[in-house]
Short mmCIF file of N, CA and C in Angstrom, two decimals:
data_model
loop_
_atom_site.label_atom_id
_atom_site.label_comp_id
_atom_site.label_asym_id
_atom_site.label_seq_id
_atom_site.Cartn_x
_atom_site.Cartn_y
_atom_site.Cartn_z
N ARG A 479 6.43 -21.26 50.13
CA ARG A 479 6.06 -20.86 49.04
C ARG A 479 6.83 -19.46 48.97
N SER A 480 6.76 -19.28 47.36
CA SER A 480 7.65 -18.01 46.75
C SER A 480 6.94 -16.63 45.78
N THR A 481 6.57 -15.52 46.83
CA THR A 481 5.53 -14.14 46.78
C THR A 481 5.49 -13.61 45.87
N ASN A 482 7.06 -13.70 45.85
CA ASN A 482 7.48 -12.26 45.29
C ASN A 482 8.80 -12.47 44.70
N PRO A 483 9.08 -12.71 43.31
CA PRO A 483 10.33 -13.72 42.96
C PRO A 483 11.16 -12.31 42.15
N ARG A 484 10.53 -11.22 41.96
CA ARG A 484 11.21 -10.00 41.91
C ARG A 484 12.20 -9.53 42.89
N LEU A 485 11.63 -9.72 44.64
CA LEU A 485 12.25 -9.68 45.42
C LEU A 485 14.00 -10.03 45.45
N MET A 486 13.38 -11.55 45.93
CA MET A 486 13.89 -13.30 45.57
C MET A 486 14.74 -12.53 45.08
N LYS A 487 14.94 -12.61 43.57
CA LYS A 487 16.06 -12.51 42.59
C LYS A 487 16.69 -10.82 42.99
N ARG A 488 16.55 -9.98 43.52
CA ARG A 488 17.29 -9.01 44.03
C ARG A 488 18.05 -9.30 45.42
N TYR A 489 17.55 -10.15 46.32
CA TYR A 489 18.07 -10.71 47.00
C TYR A 489 19.31 -11.34 47.23
N GLN A 490 19.43 -12.94 46.04
CA GLN A 490 20.01 -13.08 45.80
C GLN A 490 20.81 -12.36 44.81
N ASN A 491 20.52 -11.50 44.79
CA ASN A 491 21.62 -10.43 43.82
C ASN A 491 22.85 -9.43 44.99
N ASN A 492 21.97 -10.03 46.14
CA ASN A 492 23.18 -8.65 47.57
C ASN A 492 22.45 -7.27 47.21
N ASP A 493 20.72 -7.27 46.19
CA ASP A 493 20.68 -5.66 45.88
C ASP A 493 19.69 -5.53 47.54
N LEU A 494 19.37 -6.57 48.58
CA LEU A 494 18.33 -5.89 49.47
C LEU A 494 19.03 -7.05 50.51
N ILE A 495 18.39 -6.26 51.73
CA ILE A 495 18.39 -7.03 52.64
C ILE A 495 17.46 -8.18 53.70
N ARG A 496 17.64 -9.31 53.61
CA ARG A 496 16.09 -9.80 54.42
C ARG A 496 16.13 -9.76 55.84
N PHE A 497 15.45 -9.41 56.80
CA PHE A 497 14.83 -9.44 58.25
C PHE A 497 14.69 -11.16 58.67
N ASP A 498 14.87 -12.44 58.38
CA ASP A 498 13.92 -12.89 58.70
C ASP A 498 13.84 -13.68 60.33
N GLN A 499 13.99 -13.01 60.85
CA GLN A 499 13.66 -13.06 62.31
C GLN A 499 12.79 -11.82 62.92
N SER A 500 11.74 -11.06 61.98
CA SER A 500 11.77 -9.61 62.49
C SER A 500 9.77 -10.10 62.37
N TYR A 501 9.44 -9.21 63.39
CA TYR A 501 8.17 -9.01 63.26
C TYR A 501 7.18 -7.90 63.65
N SER A 502 6.31 -7.82 63.51
CA SER A 502 5.98 -6.45 63.54
C SER A 502 4.43 -6.19 64.95
N GLY A 503 4.75 -5.11 65.59
CA GLY A 503 3.69 -5.76 67.12
C GLY A 503 2.21 -5.46 66.20
N GLY A 504 2.27 -4.99 65.15
CA GLY A 504 0.43 -4.96 64.45
C GLY A 504 0.12 -5.54 62.99
N VAL A 505 -1.08 -5.23 62.77
CA VAL A 505 -1.35 -4.95 61.82
C VAL A 505 -1.39 -4.14 60.92
N SER A 506 -1.18 -2.85 61.50
CA SER A 506 -1.46 -1.43 61.15
C SER A 506 -0.71 -0.93 61.24
N THR A 507 -0.10 0.35 61.39
CA THR A 507 0.34 1.39 61.16
C THR A 507 0.38 1.96 62.86
N LEU A 508 -1.05 1.77 63.51
CA LEU A 508 -1.10 2.15 64.63
C LEU A 508 -0.20 0.96 65.76
N GLY A 509 -0.93 -0.47 65.10
CA GLY A 509 -0.86 -0.48 66.05
C GLY A 509 0.59 -1.52 65.98
N SER A 510 1.71 -0.95 65.11
CA SER A 510 3.05 -1.80 65.25
C SER A 510 4.11 -0.17 65.70
N LEU A 511 3.22 1.00 65.59
CA LEU A 511 3.57 1.41 66.23
C LEU A 511 3.72 1.27 68.18
N ARG A 512 2.69 1.27 68.94
CA ARG A 512 2.27 1.43 69.68
C ARG A 512 3.45 0.60 70.84
N TYR A 513 4.02 -0.78 69.85
CA TYR A 513 4.51 -1.57 70.47
C TYR A 513 6.46 -0.80 69.78
N SER A 514 6.44 0.12 69.14
CA SER A 514 7.57 0.40 68.64
C SER A 514 8.58 1.68 68.76
N LEU A 515 6.95 2.11 70.25
CA LEU A 515 7.17 3.61 70.36
C LEU A 515 7.54 3.56 72.76
N THR A 516 7.43 2.42 72.60
CA THR A 516 7.51 2.29 74.04
C THR A 516 8.28 1.47 73.88
N SER A 517 8.98 0.00 75.94
CA SER A 517 9.30 -0.64 75.88
C SER A 517 8.65 -1.79 76.09
N ALA A 518 7.84 -2.08 75.57
CA ALA A 518 6.52 -2.59 75.49
C ALA A 518 7.33 -3.51 74.26
N THR A 519 6.39 -5.48 74.35
CA THR A 519 6.93 -6.39 73.15
C THR A 519 5.77 -6.67 73.03
N ILE A 520 5.41 -7.99 71.77
CA ILE A 520 3.89 -8.25 72.19
C ILE A 520 4.76 -9.86 73.53
N LYS A 521 5.33 -10.23 73.38
CA LYS A 521 5.53 -10.91 74.32
C LYS A 521 5.15 -10.34 75.68
N ASN A 522 5.85 -9.39 76.04
CA ASN A 522 5.79 -9.08 77.09
C ASN A 522 5.77 -7.40 76.98
N GLY A 523 5.20 -6.96 78.05
CA GLY A 523 4.16 -5.84 78.64
C GLY A 523 2.89 -5.21 77.77
N ASP A 524 2.84 -4.34 78.52
CA ASP A 524 1.14 -3.71 78.07
C ASP A 524 1.71 -1.95 77.61
N PRO A 525 1.75 -1.47 75.77
CA PRO A 525 2.03 0.02 75.20
C PRO A 525 1.75 0.62 76.34
N SER A 526 0.48 0.53 76.53
CA SER A 526 -0.15 1.48 77.63
C SER A 526 0.44 2.00 78.80
N VAL A 527 1.63 0.79 79.39
CA VAL A 527 1.86 1.69 80.80
C VAL A 527 3.02 1.52 80.52
N SER A 528 3.43 1.65 79.38
CA SER A 528 5.47 1.16 79.53
C SER A 528 5.72 2.60 78.69
N PRO A 529 7.17 3.07 79.64
CA PRO A 529 7.51 3.52 79.57
C PRO A 529 8.00 4.10 77.51
N SER A 530 7.89 5.27 77.26
CA SER A 530 7.71 5.13 75.96
C SER A 530 8.99 5.98 75.89
N ILE A 531 9.69 5.71 74.59
CA ILE A 531 10.96 6.47 74.04
C ILE A 531 10.54 7.64 73.42
N MET A 532 10.00 8.76 74.38
CA MET A 532 9.49 10.19 74.05
C MET A 532 10.10 10.38 75.79
N GLU A 533 9.40 9.44 76.68
CA GLU A 533 9.98 9.62 78.64
C GLU A 533 11.09 9.37 78.43
N VAL A 534 11.65 8.80 77.70
CA VAL A 534 12.97 8.00 77.79
C VAL A 534 14.32 9.38 78.10
N LEU A 535 14.22 9.47 76.22
CA LEU A 535 14.41 10.50 75.69
C LEU A 535 15.21 12.55 76.69
N ASN A 536 13.47 12.54 76.90
CA ASN A 536 13.20 13.37 77.63
C ASN A 536 14.36 13.42 79.35
N ARG A 537 13.97 12.28 79.54
CA ARG A 537 14.98 12.49 81.14
C ARG A 537 15.79 12.24 80.76
N ALA A 538 16.78 12.09 78.93
CA ALA A 538 17.96 11.59 79.95
C ALA A 538 18.65 13.38 78.99
N GLY A 539 17.76 14.35 78.63
CA GLY A 539 17.92 15.26 78.15
C GLY A 539 17.80 16.30 77.34
N PHE A 540 17.41 15.64 76.09
CA PHE A 540 17.45 15.38 74.26
C PHE A 540 16.00 16.63 74.21
N TYR A 541 15.95 17.36 73.50
CA TYR A 541 14.80 18.59 73.36
C TYR A 541 14.48 17.78 71.75
N THR A 542 12.76 16.68 72.20
CA THR A 542 12.57 15.98 71.29
C THR A 542 11.01 16.87 70.79
N TYR A 543 11.00 16.37 69.20
CA TYR A 543 9.92 17.08 68.50
C TYR A 543 9.37 16.12 67.76
N TRP A 544 7.71 16.15 67.54
CA TRP A 544 6.77 15.39 67.50
C TRP A 544 6.56 16.37 66.06
N LEU A 545 6.41 16.85 64.64
CA LEU A 545 6.23 17.03 63.86
C LEU A 545 5.18 16.41 62.83
N HIS A 546 3.46 16.53 62.61
CA HIS A 546 3.32 15.92 61.67
C HIS A 546 2.19 15.35 60.71
N ASN A 547 1.61 15.72 60.07
CA ASN A 547 0.89 16.29 58.88
C ASN A 547 -0.16 14.68 58.85
N GLY A 548 -1.21 15.62 59.41
CA GLY A 548 -2.68 14.71 59.40
C GLY A 548 -3.49 15.63 59.93
N ASN A 549 -4.20 14.49 59.96
CA ASN A 549 -5.55 15.21 60.86
C ASN A 549 -4.82 14.88 62.60
N THR A 550 -5.10 16.29 63.62
CA THR A 550 -4.48 16.20 64.80
C THR A 550 -6.39 15.29 65.48
N SER A 551 -7.21 14.72 65.42
CA SER A 551 -7.87 14.19 65.58
C SER A 551 -8.03 12.88 65.91
N VAL A 552 -7.84 12.21 64.04
CA VAL A 552 -6.51 11.19 64.85
C VAL A 552 -6.10 10.78 65.63
N ALA A 553 -4.72 11.62 66.06
CA ALA A 553 -3.92 11.59 66.55
C ALA A 553 -4.54 11.38 68.32
N ARG A 554 -5.65 10.98 68.67
CA ARG A 554 -5.78 11.15 70.27
C ARG A 554 -5.71 9.82 70.16
N ASN A 555 -4.54 8.90 70.35
CA ASN A 555 -4.56 7.76 70.76
C ASN A 555 -3.40 7.23 71.11
N LEU A 556 -2.70 6.03 71.35
CA LEU A 556 -1.50 6.37 72.37
C LEU A 556 0.12 7.13 72.11
N VAL A 557 -0.46 6.71 70.24
CA VAL A 557 0.81 6.12 69.25
C VAL A 557 0.63 8.30 69.43
N GLY A 558 -0.35 9.30 70.05
CA GLY A 558 -0.57 11.06 69.58
C GLY A 558 0.17 11.60 70.87
N LEU A 559 -0.10 10.10 71.55
CA LEU A 559 -0.20 10.37 73.15
C LEU A 559 1.32 10.62 73.73
N ILE A 560 1.89 9.79 72.93
CA ILE A 560 3.11 9.83 72.82
C ILE A 560 3.97 11.28 72.53
N GLY A 561 3.61 10.87 70.96
CA GLY A 561 4.16 12.71 70.27
C GLY A 561 4.05 13.59 71.15
N GLU A 562 2.37 13.45 72.10
CA GLU A 562 2.47 15.06 72.87
C GLU A 562 3.33 15.33 74.14
N GLN A 563 4.66 13.75 74.43
CA GLN A 563 5.46 14.28 75.55
C GLN A 563 6.06 14.68 75.34
N ALA A 564 6.12 15.13 73.91
CA ALA A 564 7.90 15.90 73.30
C ALA A 564 7.74 16.80 73.58
N LEU A 565 9.01 17.78 73.82
CA LEU A 565 9.15 19.17 74.37
C LEU A 565 8.56 19.85 73.57
N TYR A 566 8.36 19.28 72.23
CA TYR A 566 7.96 21.01 71.06
C TYR A 566 7.22 19.78 70.30
N THR A 567 6.04 20.24 70.17
CA THR A 567 5.08 19.13 69.41
C THR A 567 4.23 20.67 68.04
N ASP A 568 3.93 20.21 66.69
CA ASP A 568 3.07 21.24 65.83
C ASP A 568 2.67 19.93 64.85
N SER A 569 1.26 20.43 63.83
CA SER A 569 1.00 20.01 62.97
C SER A 569 1.30 20.33 62.10
N LEU A 570 0.73 20.45 60.38
CA LEU A 570 1.19 21.29 59.45
C LEU A 570 0.26 21.52 59.19
N SER A 571 -1.04 20.48 59.18
CA SER A 571 -2.18 20.53 58.26
C SER A 571 -3.56 19.51 60.03
N PRO A 572 -4.27 20.56 60.36
CA PRO A 572 -4.56 19.77 61.30
C PRO A 572 -6.51 19.29 60.89
N ILE A 573 -6.34 19.24 59.26
CA ILE A 573 -7.48 18.21 58.73
C ILE A 573 -7.21 17.19 58.35
N TYR A 574 -7.00 17.89 56.85
CA TYR A 574 -6.63 16.62 55.48
C TYR A 574 -4.72 16.46 55.36
N GLY A 575 -3.99 17.36 55.96
CA GLY A 575 -2.27 17.08 55.84
C GLY A 575 -2.06 17.56 54.40
N THR A 576 -1.09 17.91 54.04
CA THR A 576 -0.47 18.61 53.20
C THR A 576 0.46 18.29 52.51
N GLU A 577 1.25 18.22 51.63
CA GLU A 577 2.43 17.69 51.45
C GLU A 577 3.53 17.36 52.33
N ASP A 578 3.98 16.21 52.43
CA ASP A 578 4.83 15.17 53.67
C ASP A 578 6.24 16.19 53.73
N ASP A 579 6.32 16.41 52.66
CA ASP A 579 8.00 17.15 51.94
C ASP A 579 8.13 19.01 52.93
N LYS A 580 6.85 19.12 53.28
CA LYS A 580 6.82 20.78 53.64
C LYS A 580 7.19 20.35 55.77
N LEU A 581 7.33 18.90 55.94
CA LEU A 581 7.92 18.86 57.14
C LEU A 581 9.59 19.03 57.29
N LEU A 582 10.01 18.65 56.45
CA LEU A 582 11.48 19.47 56.29
C LEU A 582 12.13 20.60 56.27
N ASP A 583 10.36 21.60 55.57
CA ASP A 583 11.30 23.13 56.36
C ASP A 583 10.66 23.84 56.89
N GLU A 584 10.32 22.88 58.38
CA GLU A 584 10.11 23.20 60.23
C GLU A 584 11.28 22.28 60.42
N VAL A 585 11.59 21.03 60.06
CA VAL A 585 13.14 20.94 60.11
C VAL A 585 14.38 21.26 59.89
N ASP A 586 14.55 21.71 58.77
CA ASP A 586 15.70 22.45 58.87
C ASP A 586 16.09 24.39 59.86
N GLN A 587 14.57 24.66 60.06
CA GLN A 587 14.64 25.55 61.32
C GLN A 587 14.41 25.19 62.60
N ILE A 588 14.94 24.01 62.95
CA ILE A 588 15.23 23.62 64.14
C ILE A 588 16.30 22.99 64.08
N LEU A 589 16.67 22.82 63.05
CA LEU A 589 18.52 22.50 63.09
C LEU A 589 19.34 23.44 63.23
N LYS A 590 18.46 24.89 62.58
CA LYS A 590 19.40 25.85 62.99
C LYS A 590 18.90 26.52 64.57
N LYS A 591 18.37 26.00 65.31
CA LYS A 591 18.70 26.68 66.56
C LYS A 591 19.46 26.35 67.29
N ASP A 592 19.96 26.87 68.26
CA ASP A 592 20.98 26.26 69.68
C ASP A 592 21.01 25.00 69.00
N SER A 593 22.36 24.63 68.72
CA SER A 593 23.13 23.82 68.40
C SER A 593 23.58 23.13 69.91
N SER A 594 23.78 23.53 71.05
CA SER A 594 24.75 23.21 72.05
C SER A 594 23.97 21.95 72.70
N LYS A 595 22.00 21.90 72.75
CA LYS A 595 21.56 21.03 73.22
C LYS A 595 20.82 19.74 72.04
N SER A 596 21.48 18.59 72.30
CA SER A 596 21.93 17.14 71.35
C SER A 596 19.38 17.09 70.95
N LYS A 597 18.93 17.10 69.64
CA LYS A 597 17.95 16.83 69.57
C LYS A 597 17.58 15.75 68.85
N VAL A 598 16.18 14.91 69.00
CA VAL A 598 15.69 13.88 68.30
C VAL A 598 14.63 14.53 67.90
N ILE A 599 14.08 14.40 66.30
CA ILE A 599 12.75 15.09 65.50
C ILE A 599 12.08 13.48 64.98
N PHE A 600 11.03 13.74 65.49
CA PHE A 600 10.42 12.37 64.60
C PHE A 600 9.42 13.27 63.88
N LEU A 601 9.31 12.51 62.66
CA LEU A 601 8.41 13.32 61.56
C LEU A 601 6.69 11.66 61.49
N ILE A 602 6.04 12.57 61.24
CA ILE A 602 5.17 11.63 61.40
C ILE A 602 4.18 12.17 59.46
N THR A 603 4.91 11.22 58.76
CA THR A 603 3.12 11.18 57.23
C THR A 603 3.01 10.84 56.61
N GLN A 604 1.81 11.62 56.35
CA GLN A 604 0.91 11.36 56.24
C GLN A 604 0.82 8.85 54.60
N GLY A 605 2.06 10.04 54.05
CA GLY A 605 3.18 8.48 52.87
C GLY A 605 1.93 8.47 52.22
N SER A 606 1.79 6.93 52.12
CA SER A 606 1.29 6.35 51.24
C SER A 606 -0.36 6.40 50.97
N HIS A 607 -0.89 6.90 52.42
CA HIS A 607 -2.49 7.35 53.33
C HIS A 607 -3.04 7.72 51.65
N VAL A 608 -4.80 7.72 51.91
CA VAL A 608 -6.11 7.58 51.60
C VAL A 608 -5.50 9.39 51.28
N ASP A 609 -5.52 9.93 49.35
CA ASP A 609 -5.72 10.86 48.93
C ASP A 609 -4.25 10.43 48.50
N TYR A 610 -3.10 10.56 48.65
CA TYR A 610 -1.76 10.13 48.39
C TYR A 610 -1.52 11.58 47.08
N CYS A 611 -2.73 11.30 46.10
CA CYS A 611 -1.78 12.26 44.43
C CYS A 611 -1.77 13.08 45.69
N LYS A 612 -3.53 14.22 46.08
CA LYS A 612 -3.69 15.63 46.86
C LYS A 612 -2.67 16.29 47.29
N ARG A 613 -1.41 14.86 47.98
CA ARG A 613 -0.58 16.02 48.70
C ARG A 613 0.41 15.94 47.99
N LEU A 614 0.95 15.63 46.92
CA LEU A 614 1.92 15.63 45.92
C LEU A 614 2.29 16.98 45.03
N PRO A 615 3.29 17.44 45.85
CA PRO A 615 3.67 18.56 45.12
C PRO A 615 3.27 18.68 43.48
N ASP A 616 3.02 20.12 43.41
CA ASP A 616 2.30 20.23 41.71
C ASP A 616 4.25 19.75 41.02
N SER A 617 5.74 19.62 41.70
CA SER A 617 6.42 19.58 40.82
C SER A 617 6.47 18.39 40.26
N MET A 618 6.28 17.19 41.39
CA MET A 618 5.87 15.48 41.23
C MET A 618 4.84 14.78 39.40
N ASN A 619 3.31 16.54 39.36
CA ASN A 619 2.82 15.99 38.90
C ASN A 619 2.65 14.97 37.51
N GLY A 620 2.75 13.42 37.72
CA GLY A 620 2.45 13.07 36.59
C GLY A 620 3.85 11.68 36.01
N ARG A 621 4.95 12.36 37.49
CA ARG A 621 6.47 11.23 37.79
C ARG A 621 5.91 10.72 38.54
N LEU A 622 5.24 10.26 39.54
CA LEU A 622 4.82 9.63 40.40
C LEU A 622 4.11 8.02 40.00
N MET A 623 3.25 8.41 39.06
CA MET A 623 2.84 7.47 38.23
C MET A 623 3.54 6.70 37.30
N MET A 624 4.74 7.54 36.21
CA MET A 624 5.15 7.22 35.74
C MET A 624 7.28 6.33 35.93
N SER A 625 7.17 6.95 37.29
CA SER A 625 7.72 5.69 38.54
C SER A 625 7.43 4.28 38.84
N LEU A 626 6.64 4.28 38.81
CA LEU A 626 5.91 2.86 39.34
C LEU A 626 5.87 2.51 38.07
N LEU A 627 5.42 2.93 36.79
CA LEU A 627 5.69 2.13 35.78
C LEU A 627 6.83 1.76 35.53
N ILE A 628 7.33 1.98 35.26
CA ILE A 628 8.89 1.92 34.83
C ILE A 628 9.66 0.76 36.59
N ASN A 629 9.50 1.26 37.17
CA ASN A 629 10.33 0.44 38.63
C ASN A 629 9.44 -0.24 39.33
N GLY A 630 8.36 -0.67 39.59
CA GLY A 630 6.62 -1.19 39.69
C GLY A 630 7.12 -2.18 38.95
#
């Protein structure tokens, strides 16, 4: 049954790539990330005991960064524990989060540092989670709703 005819039209016009054989490790962001950030799969392995991508990158000699925007107490789960394995971690806002694009300022500073070492930077944003309107920069005031009305 066609549940989204607008997306199907874009697919038929070659404006969209469709992955028919993909699946998610969970029904929520955290559930999915448990598998995405470890070597475990739904069919094979337990994320809590599987090597994480952070472990692999650190062992391979990369300098790893885990930058997140949001509540640090919420990060006390498997995903947060993986993040804590990074050589450098930082949280922009320990309570409610701030504008996600503020993470990019820190990325710019990281990229200006010693360029002889390979770096991997993970950005954990709040995105469209609760109260996203409070995290929009003033320059976006009113523009998001107009974009949704026009493109939605």
